[in-house]
Amino acid sequence: MATKRSWKLQEFVAHGSNVNCLALGPKSGRVMVTGGDDKKVNMWAVGKPNCIMSLSGQTSSVECVRFSGDEELLAAGSQSGTLKIWDLEAAKIVRTLTGHKSNVKGLDFHPYGDFVASSSADTKVKLWDIRRKGCIFTYTGHTGPVTCIQFSPDGRWLLTGGDDCVIKLWDLAAGKQLHEFKHHKGPITGIEFHPVEFLMSSGSGDKTVKFWDLETFQMVSSTAHGASAVRCIKFHPDGNYLFCGSQDYLHVFGWEPVRCFDAFSMSWGKVEDMVVANSQLIGASCHQTNVSLYVVDINLFDQKINTSESSVQYMSPQKEAQQAPDISEVPRAATARRSFRRERPLTTSTKQNRPEVKCDPQRQSPTEDDERENLNSSAEIRDQAKYEEIFSPKNKLSHSPEKPSAPFPAPLEDKSNPSEPPVSKKVPAAPPESVPPQPPVPEAAPLPRREVEKSSPPQPVPPSPKSPQTLIPSDRNKPIGLDMKDFLPHNQQGAGEAVPRRTETSREKIDSIRKGHNSVSSLLLHRNRNLDVIRAIWTAGDIKTAVESAINMRDQAVIVDLLNILNLKRSLWTLDLCVILLPSLKDLLTSKYENYIMSACTSLKLLLKSFAGLINTTIKIQPSGVDFSREERYNKCCKCYNHFLSVRGIVEERQHMMGKLGSTFRELQLLLNQLE
């Protein structure tokens, strides 16, 4: 019987509404989280049908989820732009971070520090300090939604890609862009740093995978166009080859020269995430309310890779099946490329003994906002036994290198799978001359992390190349190449510096509060001046001119303020105002702010209830003879009718949305149907 190399592990209903995102545990491959339109984040054990824990607290659909490297923290981004950080071991929320103006599309945890990076449909990329509960830097430059984001293995760089078909490389410490990669012709769907070398790979909607040298910033190689868009890419942990997931296919690529080592025909559809664990590749996909998990046995492939110079073109399943058994050893081409520095600094501190953090005392105690967030957010443990099995300090799946978890078995009818996984290859440590020079980092206070075993006495950690993850720096403010002082305002005191106590005057307190909010203050002042101009015209009795002035200011916030007044004073609406405001109402329906959309919908419902009958009656009979008032009314009704028809298309697309917005659009659709 032929060896079965890939199979479907399970399929289950993950949420009560559509599943928008999922993520597999990057370390163990044994846990998974999903986020959906029901505003919940659910956690699962891979291969088990029951939900371990359900996290609630988001006010809109969950759009992105991500584990930290040790699988102890979880980040979830919502449609409203809010991020929530959860402590999975303690089953509680750690932080709620706000700042994005639209959907959160990408998340990644810094490999060494208490930082998380997020990308959004608002074209912005933000770096967050979890402990200080704030954004410490915002990277701008993308012209479209930013969908992919990843830290480099040494924590010095940040890679981003989006729908503008551009990939950007950022230097975290300098806070600037290092390079821009522009060779893709479609949206960026995946970016991945090589685990060892200065190499990066990218996948795109243009159906290609490209490899880039991060020393020269030149393209190393590119695959030919495949049959479908690339959905997900993942380097093997040893860095010898790249897995590429597309619609119903998994390909294994090399890059110097570019070639396809192997290919698997899959039925996973829109694969969302992949992870390699125990000589198996686990892939996860979602469709509507369901989540499916697939397993590919790479045990045989780990030992030997195809000798033939395989064509980069995607082959048919029949041809792949014929060529798959013909394999022999072909080592990856050696390169002189530098390596990422992965070793952690030597330290005598441990997770059980962390010095007390000296920082702003106002941020040590929970604020009212924190208390409110904790009340609104909850973690419901649904499978207590499985939860304790995963998060018990002695039984963590991700913390047992001496006794790895067993691989997922193949279906019962296929018993020819190899049972003994090969010994994974050890990546040699980079020579000292290959390590990029590290800038001197000033002393700063360490960031706090929770204690796992408070009863354990502090023990010095000897350097061990086999387990660099156990080396935890005593100064958590200084992950390699990332100095917090580079991100904070220059006038801010260091976390460990003593600040003299003195009494502040009221003026000084106001000035200190206003610091960092100059842009918002300027925006509000400008908006206030515009409203003063409109109020002056309004109070003079010329409402039509006031509305026209508001539209000419091209400020949607001002238009919404005006609409809220008109919605309260229904008698002020006239056919003239209907003609003037309908184009602006159409623009507001596509706004990223929910309150703008709701104001526009309220105005449209009011106009339809007031003028739908008049419009139907007037446009039925075209005016004849000399009647200027009737002809003018006829022209206005025709304009309103055409505007309502253009609005109908947007309403029809959005009437299937969930929640209050969906019901509002459905009500509006019924009113639009009154127009003949």
Coordinates of N, CA and C in Angstrom, one line a residue, residues 4-176:
K4 N 0.5 7.2 2.6 CA -0.3 8.4 2.5 C 0.5 9.6 3.1
R5 N 0.7 10.6 2.3 CA 1.6 11.7 2.7 C 0.8 12.9 3.2
S6 N -0.5 13.0 3.0 CA -1.3 14.1 3.5 C -2.7 13.6 3.7
W7 N -3.3 14.2 4.7 CA -4.7 13.8 5.0 C -5.4 14.9 5.8
K8 N -6.7 14.9 5.9 CA -7.5 15.8 6.6 C -7.7 15.3 8.0
L9 N -7.2 16.1 9.0 CA -7.2 15.7 10.4 C -8.6 15.9 11.0
Q10 N -9.3 17.0 10.8 CA -10.6 17.3 11.3 C -11.2 18.5 10.7
E11 N -12.6 18.6 10.9 CA -13.3 19.7 10.5 C -14.4 19.9 11.5
F12 N -14.6 21.2 12.0 CA -15.6 21.4 13.0 C -16.1 22.8 12.9
V13 N -17.3 23.1 13.5 CA -17.9 24.4 13.6 C -17.2 25.2 14.7
A14 N -16.5 26.3 14.4 CA -15.7 27.0 15.4 C -16.5 28.2 16.0
H15 N -17.4 28.8 15.3 CA -18.1 30.0 15.8 C -19.6 29.9 15.3
G16 N -20.4 30.7 15.9 CA -21.8 30.8 15.5 C -22.1 31.6 14.3
S17 N -21.0 32.4 13.9 CA -21.1 33.1 12.6 C -19.8 32.9 11.9
N18 N -19.6 33.7 10.8 CA -18.4 33.5 10.0 C -17.1 33.6 10.7
V19 N -16.2 32.7 10.4 CA -14.8 32.7 11.0 C -14.0 33.6 10.0
N20 N -13.4 34.6 10.6 CA -12.6 35.6 9.8 C -11.1 35.3 9.8
C21 N -10.6 34.7 10.9 CA -9.1 34.5 11.0 C -8.8 33.3 11.9
L22 N -7.6 32.9 11.8 CA -7.2 31.8 12.8 C -5.6 31.8 12.8
A23 N -5.1 31.2 13.8 CA -3.6 31.1 14.0 C -3.3 29.9 14.7
L24 N -2.2 29.2 14.3 CA -1.7 28.0 15.0 C -0.6 28.4 15.9
G25 N -0.4 27.6 17.0 CA 0.7 27.9 17.9 C 2.0 27.7 17.2
P26 N 2.9 28.7 17.2 CA 4.1 28.7 16.4 C 5.2 27.7 17.0
K27 N 5.0 27.4 18.3 CA 6.1 26.6 18.9 C 5.7 25.2 19.0
S28 N 4.5 24.8 19.4 CA 4.1 23.4 19.6 C 3.3 22.9 18.4
G29 N 2.6 23.8 17.7 CA 1.7 23.3 16.7 C 0.5 22.6 17.2
R30 N 0.3 22.6 18.5 CA -0.8 21.9 19.2 C -2.0 22.7 19.6
V31 N -1.9 24.0 19.5 CA -3.0 24.8 19.9 C -3.4 25.7 18.7
M32 N -4.6 26.2 18.7 CA -5.1 27.1 17.6 C -6.1 28.1 18.2
V33 N -6.1 29.3 17.6 CA -7.2 30.2 18.0 C -7.9 30.7 16.8
T34 N -9.2 31.0 16.9 CA -10.0 31.5 15.8 C -10.8 32.7 16.2
G35 N -11.0 33.6 15.3 CA -11.8 34.8 15.6 C -12.9 34.9 14.5
G36 N -14.1 35.5 14.9 CA -15.2 35.5 14.0 C -16.1 36.7 14.1
D37 N -17.1 36.7 13.4 CA -18.1 37.8 13.4 C -18.9 37.9 14.7
D38 N -18.8 36.8 15.5 CA -19.6 36.9 16.8 C -18.8 37.6 17.8
K39 N -17.7 38.3 17.4 CA -16.8 39.1 18.3 C -16.1 38.3 19.4
K40 N -15.9 37.0 19.2 CA -15.3 36.2 20.1 C -14.0 35.6 19.6
V41 N -13.1 35.2 20.5 CA -11.9 34.5 20.1 C -11.9 33.2 20.9
N42 N -11.9 32.1 20.1 CA -12.0 30.7 20.7 C -10.7 30.0 20.5
M43 N -10.3 29.3 21.6 CA -9.0 28.5 21.6 C -9.3 27.0 21.5
W44 N -8.5 26.3 20.7 CA -8.7 24.9 20.5 C -7.4 24.1 20.7
A45 N -7.5 22.8 21.0 CA -6.4 21.9 20.9 C -6.5 21.2 19.6
V46 N -5.4 21.3 18.8 CA -5.4 20.7 17.5 C -5.7 19.2 17.5
G47 N -6.7 18.8 16.8 CA -7.1 17.4 16.8 C -8.3 17.1 17.7
K48 N -8.7 18.0 18.6 CA -9.8 17.9 19.5 C -11.0 18.7 19.1
P49 N -12.2 18.2 19.3 CA -13.4 18.9 18.8 C -13.9 20.0 19.7
N50 N -13.5 20.0 20.9 CA -14.1 20.9 21.9 C -13.3 22.2 22.1
C51 N -14.0 23.3 22.3 CA -13.3 24.6 22.6 C -12.7 24.5 24.0
I52 N -11.5 24.9 24.1 CA -10.8 25.0 25.5 C -11.2 26.2 26.2
M53 N -11.2 27.4 25.5 CA -11.5 28.6 26.2 C -12.0 29.6 25.1
S54 N -13.0 30.4 25.6 CA -13.6 31.4 24.7 C -13.4 32.8 25.4
L55 N -12.8 33.7 24.6 CA -12.5 35.1 25.1 C -13.4 36.1 24.4
S56 N -14.0 36.9 25.3 CA -15.0 37.9 24.8 C -14.6 39.2 25.3
G57 N -15.1 40.3 24.6 CA -14.8 41.6 25.0 C -14.7 42.6 23.9
Q58 N -14.5 42.1 22.6 CA -14.4 42.9 21.5 C -15.8 43.4 21.1
T59 N -15.9 44.7 20.6 CA -17.1 45.3 20.3 C -17.5 45.2 18.8
S60 N -16.6 44.5 18.0 CA -16.8 44.3 16.6 C -16.2 43.0 16.2
S61 N -16.3 42.7 14.9 CA -15.8 41.4 14.4 C -14.3 41.3 14.7
V62 N -13.9 40.1 15.0 CA -12.4 39.8 15.2 C -11.8 39.6 13.8
E63 N -10.8 40.3 13.4 CA -10.2 40.3 12.1 C -8.9 39.6 12.0
C64 N -8.1 39.5 13.2 CA -6.8 39.0 13.2 C -6.4 38.5 14.5
V65 N -5.8 37.3 14.6 CA -5.3 36.8 15.9 C -3.9 36.3 15.7
R66 N -3.1 36.3 16.8 CA -1.7 35.8 16.8 C -1.3 35.4 18.2
F67 N -0.6 34.3 18.2 CA 0.1 33.8 19.4 C 1.4 34.5 19.6
S68 N 1.9 34.7 20.8 CA 3.3 35.1 21.1 C 4.2 33.8 20.8
G69 N 5.5 34.0 20.8 CA 6.4 32.9 20.4 C 6.3 31.8 21.4
D70 N 6.1 32.1 22.7 CA 6.0 31.0 23.7 C 4.6 30.5 23.9
E71 N 3.6 31.1 23.2 CA 2.2 30.7 23.2 C 1.6 31.0 24.5
E72 N 2.1 31.9 25.3 CA 1.5 32.3 26.5 C 0.6 33.6 26.4
L73 N 0.9 34.4 25.4 CA 0.1 35.6 25.2 C -0.6 35.4 23.8
L74 N -1.7 36.1 23.7 CA -2.5 36.1 22.5 C -3.0 37.5 22.2
A75 N -2.8 37.9 20.9 CA -3.3 39.3 20.5 C -4.4 39.1 19.5
A76 N -5.4 39.9 19.6 CA -6.6 39.8 18.8 C -6.9 41.3 18.3
G77 N -7.1 41.5 17.0 CA -7.5 42.7 16.4 C -8.8 42.7 15.9
S78 N -9.6 43.8 16.0 CA -11.0 43.8 15.6 C -11.2 44.7 14.4
Q79 N -12.4 44.7 13.9 CA -12.8 45.5 12.8 C -12.8 47.0 13.1
S80 N -13.0 47.3 14.3 CA -12.9 48.7 14.8 C -11.5 49.3 14.9
G81 N -10.5 48.4 14.9 CA -9.1 48.9 15.0 C -8.6 48.7 16.4
T82 N -9.3 48.0 17.3 CA -8.9 47.8 18.7 C -8.1 46.5 18.8
L83 N -7.1 46.5 19.6 CA -6.3 45.3 19.9 C -6.5 44.9 21.4
K84 N -6.6 43.6 21.6 CA -6.7 43.1 23.0 C -5.6 42.1 23.1
I85 N -4.9 42.2 24.2 CA -3.8 41.2 24.6 C -4.3 40.4 25.7
W86 N -4.2 39.0 25.6 CA -4.7 38.1 26.6 C -3.5 37.3 27.2
D87 N -3.6 37.1 28.5 CA -2.7 36.1 29.1 C -3.4 34.8 29.2
L88 N -3.0 33.8 28.4 CA -3.7 32.6 28.3 C -3.5 31.7 29.6
E89 N -2.3 31.8 30.2 CA -2.1 31.0 31.4 C -3.0 31.5 32.5
A90 N -3.1 32.8 32.7 CA -3.9 33.4 33.8 C -5.4 33.5 33.3
A91 N -5.7 33.3 32.1 CA -7.1 33.4 31.5 C -7.7 34.8 31.8
K92 N -6.9 35.8 31.5 CA -7.4 37.2 31.7 C -6.8 38.1 30.7
I93 N -7.5 39.3 30.5 CA -7.0 40.3 29.6 C -5.9 41.1 30.2
V94 N -4.9 41.4 29.4 CA -3.7 42.1 29.9 C -3.8 43.6 29.5
R95 N -4.1 43.8 28.2 CA -4.2 45.2 27.7 C -5.2 45.3 26.6
T96 N -5.8 46.5 26.5 CA -6.6 46.9 25.4 C -6.0 48.1 24.8
L97 N -5.6 48.0 23.5 CA -4.8 49.1 22.8 C -5.7 49.7 21.7
T98 N -5.8 51.0 21.7 CA -6.6 51.6 20.6 C -5.8 52.7 19.9
G99 N -6.0 52.8 18.6 CA -5.2 53.8 17.9 C -5.4 53.7 16.4
H100 N -5.7 52.4 15.9 CA -6.0 52.2 14.5 C -7.4 52.8 14.2
K101 N -7.6 53.2 12.9 CA -8.8 53.8 12.5 C -9.7 52.8 11.7
S102 N -9.1 51.7 11.4 CA -9.9 50.7 10.6 C -9.4 49.3 11.0
N103 N -9.8 48.3 10.2 CA -9.6 46.9 10.5 C -8.1 46.6 10.8
V104 N -7.9 45.8 11.8 CA -6.5 45.3 12.1 C -6.3 44.1 11.2
K105 N -5.3 44.1 10.3 CA -5.1 43.1 9.3 C -3.9 42.2 9.7
G106 N -3.0 42.6 10.4 CA -1.8 41.8 10.7 C -1.3 42.1 12.1
L107 N -0.7 41.0 12.8 CA -0.2 41.1 14.1 C 1.1 40.3 14.2
D108 N 2.0 40.7 15.1 CA 3.2 39.9 15.4 C 3.8 40.4 16.7
F109 N 4.3 39.4 17.5 CA 4.9 39.7 18.7 C 6.4 39.8 18.5
H110 N 7.1 40.7 19.2 CA 8.5 40.9 19.2 C 9.1 39.6 19.8
P111 N 10.2 39.1 19.2 CA 10.8 37.8 19.7 C 11.3 37.9 21.1
Y112 N 11.8 39.1 21.6 CA 12.4 39.1 22.9 C 11.7 40.0 23.9
G113 N 11.0 41.0 23.4 CA 10.5 42.0 24.4 C 9.0 42.0 24.5
D114 N 8.4 42.8 25.4 CA 7.0 43.0 25.6 C 6.4 44.0 24.6
F115 N 6.6 43.7 23.3 CA 6.1 44.6 22.3 C 5.3 43.8 21.3
V116 N 4.4 44.4 20.6 CA 3.6 43.8 19.5 C 3.5 44.8 18.4
A117 N 3.5 44.4 17.2 CA 3.3 45.3 16.0 C 2.0 44.9 15.4
S118 N 1.4 45.9 14.8 CA 0.1 45.7 14.2 C 0.0 46.5 12.9
S119 N -0.7 45.9 11.9 CA -0.9 46.6 10.6 C -2.4 46.7 10.4
S120 N -2.8 47.7 9.6 CA -4.3 47.9 9.5 C -4.7 48.3 8.1
A121 N -6.0 48.3 7.9 CA -6.5 48.8 6.6 C -6.4 50.3 6.5
D122 N -6.1 51.0 7.6 CA -5.9 52.5 7.5 C -4.5 52.8 7.0
T123 N -3.7 51.9 6.5 CA -2.4 52.0 5.9 C -1.3 52.2 6.9
K124 N -1.6 52.2 8.2 CA -0.6 52.5 9.2 C -0.1 51.2 9.8
V125 N 1.2 51.3 10.3 CA 1.8 50.2 11.1 C 2.2 50.8 12.4
K126 N 1.8 50.1 13.5 CA 2.1 50.6 14.8 C 2.9 49.6 15.6
L127 N 3.8 50.2 16.4 CA 4.6 49.4 17.4 C 4.1 49.7 18.8
W128 N 3.7 48.7 19.6 CA 3.0 48.9 20.9 C 3.9 48.4 22.0
D129 N 4.0 49.1 23.1 CA 4.6 48.7 24.3 C 3.4 48.1 25.2
I130 N 3.4 46.8 25.4 CA 2.3 46.2 26.1 C 2.3 46.6 27.5
R131 N 3.4 46.8 28.2 CA 3.4 47.1 29.6 C 3.0 48.6 29.8
R132 N 3.4 49.5 29.0 CA 3.0 50.9 29.1 C 1.7 51.2 28.5
K133 N 1.1 50.2 27.8 CA -0.2 50.4 27.2 C -0.3 51.6 26.3
G134 N 0.6 51.6 25.3 CA 0.6 52.7 24.4 C 1.4 52.4 23.1
C135 N 1.1 53.2 22.1 CA 1.9 53.1 20.8 C 3.1 53.9 21.0
I136 N 4.3 53.3 20.7 CA 5.5 54.0 20.8 C 6.1 54.4 19.4
F137 N 5.5 54.0 18.4 CA 5.9 54.4 17.0 C 4.9 54.0 16.0
T138 N 4.6 54.9 15.0 CA 3.7 54.7 13.9 C 4.5 54.8 12.6
Y139 N 4.5 53.8 11.8 CA 5.2 53.8 10.5 C 4.2 54.1 9.4
T140 N 4.5 55.1 8.6 CA 3.6 55.4 7.5 C 4.4 55.3 6.2
G141 N 3.7 55.1 5.1 CA 4.3 55.0 3.8 C 3.5 54.1 2.9
H142 N 2.8 53.1 3.4 CA 2.0 52.3 2.5 C 0.8 53.1 2.0
T143 N 0.3 52.8 0.8 CA -0.8 53.5 0.2 C -2.1 52.7 0.2
G144 N -2.0 51.5 0.7 CA -3.2 50.7 0.8 C -3.2 49.9 2.1
P145 N -4.2 49.1 2.3 CA -4.3 48.3 3.6 C -3.0 47.4 3.7
V146 N -2.5 47.4 4.9 CA -1.3 46.6 5.2 C -1.7 45.3 5.8
T147 N -1.5 44.2 5.1 CA -2.1 42.9 5.5 C -1.1 41.9 6.1
C148 N 0.2 42.1 5.9 CA 1.2 41.2 6.4 C 2.2 42.0 7.3
I149 N 2.7 41.3 8.3 CA 3.7 42.0 9.2 C 4.5 40.9 9.9
Q150 N 5.8 41.1 10.1 CA 6.6 40.2 10.8 C 7.9 40.8 11.3
F151 N 8.3 40.5 12.5 CA 9.6 40.9 13.1 C 10.7 40.0 12.5
S152 N 11.9 40.5 12.4 CA 13.0 39.7 12.0 C 13.4 38.8 13.2
P153 N 14.1 37.7 13.0 CA 14.5 36.8 14.1 C 15.3 37.4 15.2
D154 N 16.1 38.5 14.9 CA 16.9 39.1 15.9 C 16.2 40.3 16.5
G155 N 14.9 40.6 16.0 CA 14.1 41.7 16.6 C 14.6 43.1 16.2
R156 N 15.4 43.2 15.2 CA 15.9 44.6 14.9 C 15.1 45.2 13.7
W157 N 14.5 44.4 12.9 CA 13.8 44.9 11.7 C 12.3 44.5 11.8
L158 N 11.5 45.2 11.0 CA 10.1 44.9 10.8 C 9.8 44.9 9.4
L159 N 9.1 43.8 8.9 CA 8.7 43.7 7.5 C 7.2 43.8 7.4
T160 N 6.8 44.6 6.4 CA 5.4 44.8 6.2 C 5.0 44.7 4.7
G161 N 3.9 44.2 4.4 CA 3.4 44.1 3.0 C 1.9 44.3 2.9
G162 N 1.4 44.8 1.8 CA -0.1 45.1 1.7 C -0.6 45.0 0.4
D163 N -1.8 45.6 0.2 CA -2.6 45.5 -1.0 C -2.0 46.5 -2.1
D164 N -1.1 47.3 -1.7 CA -0.4 48.2 -2.7 C 0.7 47.5 -3.4
C165 N 0.8 46.2 -3.2 CA 1.8 45.4 -3.9 C 3.3 45.7 -3.5
V166 N 3.5 46.4 -2.4 CA 4.8 46.8 -2.0 C 5.1 46.2 -0.6
I167 N 6.4 45.8 -0.5 CA 6.9 45.3 0.8 C 7.9 46.3 1.3
K168 N 7.8 46.6 2.6 CA 8.7 47.6 3.2 C 9.5 47.0 4.4
L169 N 10.7 47.3 4.5 CA 11.6 46.9 5.5 C 11.9 48.1 6.4
W170 N 11.6 48.0 7.7 CA 11.8 49.1 8.7 C 12.9 48.7 9.7
D171 N 13.7 49.7 10.0 CA 14.6 49.6 11.1 C 14.0 50.1 12.4
L172 N 13.8 49.3 13.4 CA 13.0 49.6 14.6 C 13.7 50.7 15.4
A173 N 15.0 50.5 15.6 CA 15.7 51.5 16.5 C 15.8 52.9 15.8
A174 N 16.0 52.9 14.5 CA 16.1 54.2 13.8 C 14.7 54.7 13.5
G175 N 13.7 53.9 13.5 CA 12.4 54.4 13.2 C 12.2 54.9 11.8
K176 N 12.9 54.2 10.8 CA 12.8 54.6 9.4 C 12.8 53.4 8.5

